[in-house]
CSV table of C-alpha atoms in Angstrom, one decimal:
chain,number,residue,atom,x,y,z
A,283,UNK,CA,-27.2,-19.7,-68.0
A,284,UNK,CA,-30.5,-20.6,-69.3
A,285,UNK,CA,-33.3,-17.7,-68.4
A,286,UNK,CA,-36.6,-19.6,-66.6
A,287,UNK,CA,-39.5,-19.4,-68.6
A,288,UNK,CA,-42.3,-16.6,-67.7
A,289,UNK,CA,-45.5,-17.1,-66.1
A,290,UNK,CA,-47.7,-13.7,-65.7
A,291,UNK,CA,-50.7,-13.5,-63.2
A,292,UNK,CA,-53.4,-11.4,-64.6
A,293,UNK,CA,-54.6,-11.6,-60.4
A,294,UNK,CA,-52.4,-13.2,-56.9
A,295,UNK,CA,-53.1,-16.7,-57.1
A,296,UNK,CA,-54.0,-18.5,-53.4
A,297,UNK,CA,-50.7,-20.0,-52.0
A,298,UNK,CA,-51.8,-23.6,-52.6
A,299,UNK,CA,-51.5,-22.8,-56.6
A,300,UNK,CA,-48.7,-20.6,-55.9
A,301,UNK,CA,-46.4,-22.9,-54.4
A,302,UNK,CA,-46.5,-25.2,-57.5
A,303,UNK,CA,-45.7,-22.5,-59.9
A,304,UNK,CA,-42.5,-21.2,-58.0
A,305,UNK,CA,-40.2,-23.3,-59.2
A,306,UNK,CA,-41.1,-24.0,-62.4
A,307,UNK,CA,-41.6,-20.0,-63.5
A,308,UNK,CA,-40.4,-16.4,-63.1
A,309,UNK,CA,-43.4,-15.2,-61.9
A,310,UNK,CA,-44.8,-11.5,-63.2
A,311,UNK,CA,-48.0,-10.6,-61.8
A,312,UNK,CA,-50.8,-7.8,-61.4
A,313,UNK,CA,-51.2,-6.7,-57.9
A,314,UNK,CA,-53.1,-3.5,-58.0
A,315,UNK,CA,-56.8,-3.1,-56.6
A,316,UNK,CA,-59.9,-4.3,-58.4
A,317,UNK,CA,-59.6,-6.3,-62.0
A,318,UNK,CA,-56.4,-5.6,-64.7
A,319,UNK,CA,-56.6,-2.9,-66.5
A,320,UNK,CA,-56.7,-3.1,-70.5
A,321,UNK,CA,-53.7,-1.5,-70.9
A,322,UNK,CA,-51.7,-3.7,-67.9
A,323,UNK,CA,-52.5,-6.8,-69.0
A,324,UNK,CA,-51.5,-6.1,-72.9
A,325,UNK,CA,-47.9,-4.9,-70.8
A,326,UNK,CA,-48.0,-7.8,-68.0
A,327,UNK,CA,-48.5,-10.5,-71.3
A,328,UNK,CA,-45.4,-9.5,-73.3
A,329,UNK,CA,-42.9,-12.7,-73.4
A,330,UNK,CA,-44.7,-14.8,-70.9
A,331,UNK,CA,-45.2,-18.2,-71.9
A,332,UNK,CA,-48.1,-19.4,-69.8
A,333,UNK,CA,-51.0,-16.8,-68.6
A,334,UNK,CA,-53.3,-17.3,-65.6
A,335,UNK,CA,-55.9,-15.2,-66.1
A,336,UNK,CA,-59.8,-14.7,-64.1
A,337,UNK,CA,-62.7,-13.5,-65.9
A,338,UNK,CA,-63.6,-10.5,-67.0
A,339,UNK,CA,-60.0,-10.4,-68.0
A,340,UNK,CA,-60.2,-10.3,-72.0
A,341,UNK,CA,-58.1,-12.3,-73.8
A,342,UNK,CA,-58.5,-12.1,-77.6
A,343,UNK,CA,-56.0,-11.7,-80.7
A,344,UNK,CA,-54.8,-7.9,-79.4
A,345,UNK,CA,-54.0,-10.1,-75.8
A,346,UNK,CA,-52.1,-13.1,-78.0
A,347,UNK,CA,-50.5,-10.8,-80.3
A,348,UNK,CA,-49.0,-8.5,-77.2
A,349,UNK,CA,-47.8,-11.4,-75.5
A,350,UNK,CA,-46.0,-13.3,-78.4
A,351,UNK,CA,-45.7,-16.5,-80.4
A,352,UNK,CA,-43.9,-18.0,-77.6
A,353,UNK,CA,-47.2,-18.4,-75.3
A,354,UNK,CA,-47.9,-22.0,-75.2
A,355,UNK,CA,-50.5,-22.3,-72.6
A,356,UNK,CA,-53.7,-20.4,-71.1
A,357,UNK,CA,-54.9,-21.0,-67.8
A,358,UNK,CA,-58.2,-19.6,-66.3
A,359,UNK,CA,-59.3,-19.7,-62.6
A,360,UNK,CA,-62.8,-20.3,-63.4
A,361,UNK,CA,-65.5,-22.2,-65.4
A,362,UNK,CA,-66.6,-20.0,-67.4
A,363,UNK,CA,-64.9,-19.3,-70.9
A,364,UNK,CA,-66.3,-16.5,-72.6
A,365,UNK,CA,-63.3,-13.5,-72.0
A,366,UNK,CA,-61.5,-16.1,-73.7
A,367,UNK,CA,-61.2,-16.0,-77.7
A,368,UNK,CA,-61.0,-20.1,-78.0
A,369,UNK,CA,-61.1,-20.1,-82.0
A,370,UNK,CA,-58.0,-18.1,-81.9
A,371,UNK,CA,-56.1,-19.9,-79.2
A,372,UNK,CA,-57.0,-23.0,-81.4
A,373,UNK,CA,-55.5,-21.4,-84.7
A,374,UNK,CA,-52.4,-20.7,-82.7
A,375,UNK,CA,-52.1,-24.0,-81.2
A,376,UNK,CA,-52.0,-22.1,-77.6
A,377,UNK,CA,-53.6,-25.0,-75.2
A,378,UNK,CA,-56.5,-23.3,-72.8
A,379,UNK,CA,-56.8,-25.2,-69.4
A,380,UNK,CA,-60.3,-25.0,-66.8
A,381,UNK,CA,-61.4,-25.4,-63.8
A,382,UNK,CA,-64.7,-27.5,-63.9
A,383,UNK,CA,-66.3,-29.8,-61.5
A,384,UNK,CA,-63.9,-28.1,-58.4
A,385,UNK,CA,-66.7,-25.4,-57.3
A,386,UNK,CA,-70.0,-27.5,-57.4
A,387,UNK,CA,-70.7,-27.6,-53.8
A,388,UNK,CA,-69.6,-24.0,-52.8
A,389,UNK,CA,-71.4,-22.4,-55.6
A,390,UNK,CA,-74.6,-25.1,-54.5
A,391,UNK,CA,-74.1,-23.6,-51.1
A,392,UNK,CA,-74.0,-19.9,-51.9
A,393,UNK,CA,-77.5,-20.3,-54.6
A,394,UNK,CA,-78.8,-21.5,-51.4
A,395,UNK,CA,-78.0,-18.8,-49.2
A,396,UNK,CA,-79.2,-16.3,-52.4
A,397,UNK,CA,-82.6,-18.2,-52.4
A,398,UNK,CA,-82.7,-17.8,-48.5
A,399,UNK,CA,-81.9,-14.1,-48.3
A,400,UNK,CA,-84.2,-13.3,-51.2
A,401,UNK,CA,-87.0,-15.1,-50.2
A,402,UNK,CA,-86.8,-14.3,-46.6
A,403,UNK,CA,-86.3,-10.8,-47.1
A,404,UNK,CA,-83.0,-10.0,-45.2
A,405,UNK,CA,-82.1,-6.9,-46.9
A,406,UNK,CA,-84.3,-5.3,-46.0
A,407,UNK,CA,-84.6,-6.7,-42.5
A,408,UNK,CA,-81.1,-5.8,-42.2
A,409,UNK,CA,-82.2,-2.0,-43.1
A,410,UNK,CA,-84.9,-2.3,-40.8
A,411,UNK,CA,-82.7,-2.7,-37.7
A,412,UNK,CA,-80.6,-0.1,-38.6
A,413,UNK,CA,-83.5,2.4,-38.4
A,414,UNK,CA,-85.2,1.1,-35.6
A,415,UNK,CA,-87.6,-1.6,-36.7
A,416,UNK,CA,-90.6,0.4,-37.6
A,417,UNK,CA,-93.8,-1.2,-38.3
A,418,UNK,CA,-92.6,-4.5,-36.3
A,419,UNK,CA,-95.8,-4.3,-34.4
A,420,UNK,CA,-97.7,-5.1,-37.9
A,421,UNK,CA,-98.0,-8.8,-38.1
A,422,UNK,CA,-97.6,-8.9,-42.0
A,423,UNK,CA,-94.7,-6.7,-41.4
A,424,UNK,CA,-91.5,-7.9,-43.4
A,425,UNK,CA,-93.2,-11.4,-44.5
A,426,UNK,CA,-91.5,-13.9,-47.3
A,427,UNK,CA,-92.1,-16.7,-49.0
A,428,UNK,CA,-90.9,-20.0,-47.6
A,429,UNK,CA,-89.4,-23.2,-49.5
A,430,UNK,CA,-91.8,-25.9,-48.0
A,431,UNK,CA,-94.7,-26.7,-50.0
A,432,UNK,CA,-93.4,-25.1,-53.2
A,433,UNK,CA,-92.5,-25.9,-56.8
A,434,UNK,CA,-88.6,-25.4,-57.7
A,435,UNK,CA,-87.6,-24.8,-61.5
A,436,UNK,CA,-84.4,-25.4,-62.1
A,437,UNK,CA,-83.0,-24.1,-65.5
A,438,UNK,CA,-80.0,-26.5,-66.4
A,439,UNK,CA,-79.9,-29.6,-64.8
A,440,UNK,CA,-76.0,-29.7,-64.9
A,441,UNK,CA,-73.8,-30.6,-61.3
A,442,UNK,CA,-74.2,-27.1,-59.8
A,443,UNK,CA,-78.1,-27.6,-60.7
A,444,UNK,CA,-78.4,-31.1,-59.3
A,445,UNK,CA,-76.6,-30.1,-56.0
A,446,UNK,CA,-78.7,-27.2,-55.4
A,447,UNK,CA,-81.7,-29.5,-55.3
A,448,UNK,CA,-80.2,-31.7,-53.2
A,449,UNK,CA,-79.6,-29.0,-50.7
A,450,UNK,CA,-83.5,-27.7,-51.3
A,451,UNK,CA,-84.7,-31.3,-50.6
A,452,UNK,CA,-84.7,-31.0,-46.7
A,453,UNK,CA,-86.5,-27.6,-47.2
A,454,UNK,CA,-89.6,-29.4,-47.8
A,455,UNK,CA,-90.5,-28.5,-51.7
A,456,UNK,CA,-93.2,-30.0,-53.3
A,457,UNK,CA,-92.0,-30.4,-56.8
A,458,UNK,CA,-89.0,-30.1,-58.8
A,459,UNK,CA,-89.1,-28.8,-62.3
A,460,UNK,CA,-86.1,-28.5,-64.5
A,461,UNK,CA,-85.6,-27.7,-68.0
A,462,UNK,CA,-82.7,-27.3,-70.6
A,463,UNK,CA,-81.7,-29.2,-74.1
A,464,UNK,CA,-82.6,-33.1,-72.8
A,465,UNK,CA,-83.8,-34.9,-70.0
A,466,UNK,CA,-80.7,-35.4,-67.1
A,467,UNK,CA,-80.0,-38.6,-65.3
A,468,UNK,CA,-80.4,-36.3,-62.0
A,469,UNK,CA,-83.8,-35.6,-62.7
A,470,UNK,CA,-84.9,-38.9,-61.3
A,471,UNK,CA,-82.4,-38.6,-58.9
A,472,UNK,CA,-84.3,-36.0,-56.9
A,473,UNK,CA,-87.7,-37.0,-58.7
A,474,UNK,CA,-87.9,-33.7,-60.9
A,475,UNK,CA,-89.8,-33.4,-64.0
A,476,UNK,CA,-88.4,-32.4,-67.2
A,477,UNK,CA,-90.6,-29.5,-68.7
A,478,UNK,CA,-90.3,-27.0,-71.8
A,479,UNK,CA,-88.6,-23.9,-70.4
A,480,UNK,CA,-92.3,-21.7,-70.4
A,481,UNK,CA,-93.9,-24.6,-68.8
A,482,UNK,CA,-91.2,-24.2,-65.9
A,483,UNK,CA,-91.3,-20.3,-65.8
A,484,UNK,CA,-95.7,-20.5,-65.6
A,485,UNK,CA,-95.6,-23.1,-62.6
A,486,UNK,CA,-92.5,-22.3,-60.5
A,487,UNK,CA,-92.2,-20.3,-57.3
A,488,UNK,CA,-88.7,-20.1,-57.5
A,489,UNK,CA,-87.1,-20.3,-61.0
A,490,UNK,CA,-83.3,-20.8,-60.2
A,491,UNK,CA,-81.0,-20.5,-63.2
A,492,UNK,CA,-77.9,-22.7,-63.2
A,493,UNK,CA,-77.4,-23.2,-66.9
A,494,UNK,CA,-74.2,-22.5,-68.7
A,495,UNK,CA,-73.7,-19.6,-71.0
A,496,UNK,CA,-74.0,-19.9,-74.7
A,497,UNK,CA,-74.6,-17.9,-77.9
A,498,UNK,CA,-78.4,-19.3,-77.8
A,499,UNK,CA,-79.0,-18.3,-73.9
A,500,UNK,CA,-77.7,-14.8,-74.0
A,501,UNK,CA,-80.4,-12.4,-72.8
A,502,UNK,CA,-82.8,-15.5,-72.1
A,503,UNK,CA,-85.0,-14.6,-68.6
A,504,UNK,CA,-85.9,-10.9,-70.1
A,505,UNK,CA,-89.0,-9.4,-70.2
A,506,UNK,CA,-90.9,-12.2,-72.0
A,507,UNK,CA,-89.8,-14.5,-70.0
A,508,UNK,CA,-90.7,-12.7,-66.7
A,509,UNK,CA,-93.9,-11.7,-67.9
A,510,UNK,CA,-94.5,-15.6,-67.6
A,511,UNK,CA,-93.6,-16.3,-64.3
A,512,UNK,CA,-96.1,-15.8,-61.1
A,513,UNK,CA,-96.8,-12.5,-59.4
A,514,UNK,CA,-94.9,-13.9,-56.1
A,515,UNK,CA,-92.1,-15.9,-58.2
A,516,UNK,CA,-88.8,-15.9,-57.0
A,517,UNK,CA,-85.9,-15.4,-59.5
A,518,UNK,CA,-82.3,-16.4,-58.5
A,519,UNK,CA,-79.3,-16.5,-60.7
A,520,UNK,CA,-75.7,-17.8,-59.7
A,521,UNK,CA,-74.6,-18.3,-63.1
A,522,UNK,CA,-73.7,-15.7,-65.6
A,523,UNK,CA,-74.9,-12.2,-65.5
A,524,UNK,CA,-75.5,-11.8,-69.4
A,525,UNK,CA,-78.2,-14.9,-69.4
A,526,UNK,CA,-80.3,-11.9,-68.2
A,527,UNK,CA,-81.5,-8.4,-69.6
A,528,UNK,CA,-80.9,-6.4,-66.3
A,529,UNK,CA,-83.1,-3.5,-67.6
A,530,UNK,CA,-86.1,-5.9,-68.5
A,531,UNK,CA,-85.4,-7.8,-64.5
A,532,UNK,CA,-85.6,-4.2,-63.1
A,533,UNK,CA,-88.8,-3.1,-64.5
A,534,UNK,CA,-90.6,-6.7,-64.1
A,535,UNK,CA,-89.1,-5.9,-59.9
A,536,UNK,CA,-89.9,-2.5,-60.0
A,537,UNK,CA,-93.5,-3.2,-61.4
A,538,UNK,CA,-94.2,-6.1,-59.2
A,539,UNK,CA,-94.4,-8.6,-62.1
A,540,UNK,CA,-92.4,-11.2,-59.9
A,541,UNK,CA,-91.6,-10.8,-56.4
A,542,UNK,CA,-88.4,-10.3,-55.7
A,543,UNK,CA,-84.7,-11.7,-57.4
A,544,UNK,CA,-81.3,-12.7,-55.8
A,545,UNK,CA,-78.5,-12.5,-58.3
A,546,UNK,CA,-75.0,-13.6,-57.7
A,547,UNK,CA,-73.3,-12.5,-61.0
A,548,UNK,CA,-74.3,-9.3,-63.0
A,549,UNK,CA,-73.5,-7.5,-66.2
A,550,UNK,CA,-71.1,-5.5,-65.6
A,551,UNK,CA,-69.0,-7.4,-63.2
A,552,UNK,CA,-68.9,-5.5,-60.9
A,553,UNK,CA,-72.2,-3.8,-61.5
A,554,UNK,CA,-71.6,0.4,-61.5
A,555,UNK,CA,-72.3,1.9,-57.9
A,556,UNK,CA,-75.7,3.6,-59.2
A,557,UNK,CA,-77.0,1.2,-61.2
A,558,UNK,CA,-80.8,0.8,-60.8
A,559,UNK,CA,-80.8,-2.8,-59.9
A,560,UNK,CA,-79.4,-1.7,-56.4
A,561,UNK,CA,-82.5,1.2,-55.6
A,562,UNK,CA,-84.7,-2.0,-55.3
A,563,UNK,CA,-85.0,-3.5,-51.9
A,564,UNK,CA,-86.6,-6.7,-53.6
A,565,UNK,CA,-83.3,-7.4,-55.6
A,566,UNK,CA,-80.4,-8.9,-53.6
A,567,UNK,CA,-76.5,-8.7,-55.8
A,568,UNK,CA,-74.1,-10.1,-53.7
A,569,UNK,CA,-70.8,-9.9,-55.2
A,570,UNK,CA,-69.9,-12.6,-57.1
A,571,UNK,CA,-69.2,-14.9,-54.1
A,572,UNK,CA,-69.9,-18.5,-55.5
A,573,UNK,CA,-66.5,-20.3,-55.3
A,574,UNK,CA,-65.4,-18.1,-52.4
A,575,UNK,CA,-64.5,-20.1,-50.2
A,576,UNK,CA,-60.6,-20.6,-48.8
A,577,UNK,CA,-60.6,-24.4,-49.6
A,578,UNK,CA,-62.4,-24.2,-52.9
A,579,UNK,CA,-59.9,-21.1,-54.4
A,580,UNK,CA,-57.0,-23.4,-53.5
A,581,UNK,CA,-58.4,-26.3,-55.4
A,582,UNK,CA,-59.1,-23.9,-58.4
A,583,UNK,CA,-55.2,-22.3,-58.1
A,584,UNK,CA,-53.9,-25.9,-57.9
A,585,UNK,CA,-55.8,-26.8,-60.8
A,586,UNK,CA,-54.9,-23.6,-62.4
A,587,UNK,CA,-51.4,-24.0,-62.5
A,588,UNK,CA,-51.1,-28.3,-63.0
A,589,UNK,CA,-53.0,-26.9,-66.2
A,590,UNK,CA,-50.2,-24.0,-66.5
A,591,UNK,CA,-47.2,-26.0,-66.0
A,592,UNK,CA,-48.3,-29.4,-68.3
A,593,UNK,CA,-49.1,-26.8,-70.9
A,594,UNK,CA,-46.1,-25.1,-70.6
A,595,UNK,CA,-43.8,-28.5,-70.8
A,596,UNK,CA,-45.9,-29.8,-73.7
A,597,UNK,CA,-47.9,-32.5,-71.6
A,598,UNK,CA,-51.8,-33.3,-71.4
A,599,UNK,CA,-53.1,-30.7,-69.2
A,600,UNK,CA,-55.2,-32.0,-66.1
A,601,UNK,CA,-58.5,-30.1,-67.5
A,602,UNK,CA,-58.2,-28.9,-70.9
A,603,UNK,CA,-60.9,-26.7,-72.8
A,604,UNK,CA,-61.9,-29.2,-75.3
A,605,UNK,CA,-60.1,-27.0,-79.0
């Protein structure tokens, strides 16, 4: 009798995925608390042939090696592609499926939410009920900054960009700048103008980073960056934790140099319990929650494992990583 061929979950995948791989794999999978460890993912990897993995789960030429030469297909639950070592997958012939395009409007939604909280100070509000609402009587007490009236940069003009200033349009904002490699077809969509990347950072209220990460962006809002921004700018960031220096963000918060930030990814994922980003009641983390939605982590396990099981049988996958 012919053994079924081995698929190994670096994480549970939603039923909806789930369902599809059943019958085509054995499934192995890690089911402990928090992210893989190192060492269980260079066990759980050994003879599979397909792999669905989630960042921060690190797959490079220790990862391939473990798992064998007959691994024909990567899967990833997410957009981003950066725990993956492409170069090597491509010298291996070892196809690497995506998920693009399926958590626009959920991560649109939450950068909204971010914006929201941050500007509007809920944080602390929500400290302040807790320990009785002193000061209410003071009528500057616990003030933001609202949307209406003010100038929106947007850095990367890419879907998750465009849709979060579609979402910002009914809030009333004055302007829309956005900046990034080349004028976008969405810019005169929402009537933005395309400025150079300072330019944005010296007029915006709220600079809102949606740009994908790359080798050039690494480390791009840090200190110079925020020295250029206004006294009472807004920073929010709902795409990847290393596009900022975190040590840089908490002395330009800490300093007053901007007003306040709302971040959605870190670095560290997830950032260590005492790390001084979370002292500051003008910086709001929230964990990661972009795509979190029940319908939207269904879409990205379907896709996840079409990609799996095409790869697997030799086919076109549905979204490949261009190798």
């Amino acid at each position: 009798m012919t053994s079924r061929a081995s698929i190994f979950l670096s994480r549970t995948v939603p039923p909806a995925g789930r369902a599809l791989l059943e019958p085509e794999f054995s499934i192995r999978e890690w089911t402990g608390d928090g992210f893989i460890t190192r060492e269980a993912l260079l066990q759980g990897v050994v003879g599979a042939n397909a792999l669905i993995v989630h960042p921060p789960d690190r797959v490079d030429k220790l990862v391939l090696d473990a798992a064998g030469s007959q691994l024909k297909v990567i899967s990833t639950m997410s957009v981003g592609l950066e725990h993956i070592d492409i170069a090597e997958c491509r010298r291996r012939g070892i196809s690497v499926g995506y998920t693009p395009g399926v958590l626009t409007e959920t991560t649109a939604e939450l950068t909204l939410a971010l914006l929201l909280a941050t500007s509007r100070r809920i944080k602390e509000g929500f400290k302040a009920v807790e320990k009785g609402m002193v000061g209410w009587q003071n009528g500057h007490w616990l003030c933001g900054k609202q949307i209406n009236g003010c100038t929106v940069g947007i850095v990367g003009l890419g879907r998750i960009g465009l849709a979060v200033a579609k979402r910002l349009q009914p809030f009333g904002v004055a302007k829309f700048l956005y900046s990034g490699h080349s004028e976008k077809p969405g810019g005169t969509e929402i009537g933005a103008t395309f400025v150079s990347f300072d330019e944005l950072l010296r007029n915006s209220d709220f600079v809102v980073a949606c740009c994908s990460m790359n080798e050039e962006n690494k480390g791009l809002f840090n200190k110079d960056a925020f020295s250029k921004m206004k006294s009472d700018a807004i920073f929010i960031n709902s795409s990847r934790g290393v596009l900022v220096n975190q040590e840089d963000l908490y002395d330009a918060l800490k300093s007053g140099q901007i007003m306040a930030a709302g971040l959605d990814v870190t670095s560290p994922e997830p950032l260590p319990v005492d790390h001084q980003l979370k002292t500051l009641d003008n910086c709001v983390i929230f964990p990661h929650l972009g795509s979190a939605t029940t319908d939207t982590r269904n879409v990205m396990a379907v896709t996840a494992a079409k990609n799996a099981i095409a790869g697997f049988k030799g086919q076109t996958l549905p979204s490949p990583v261009p190798l």
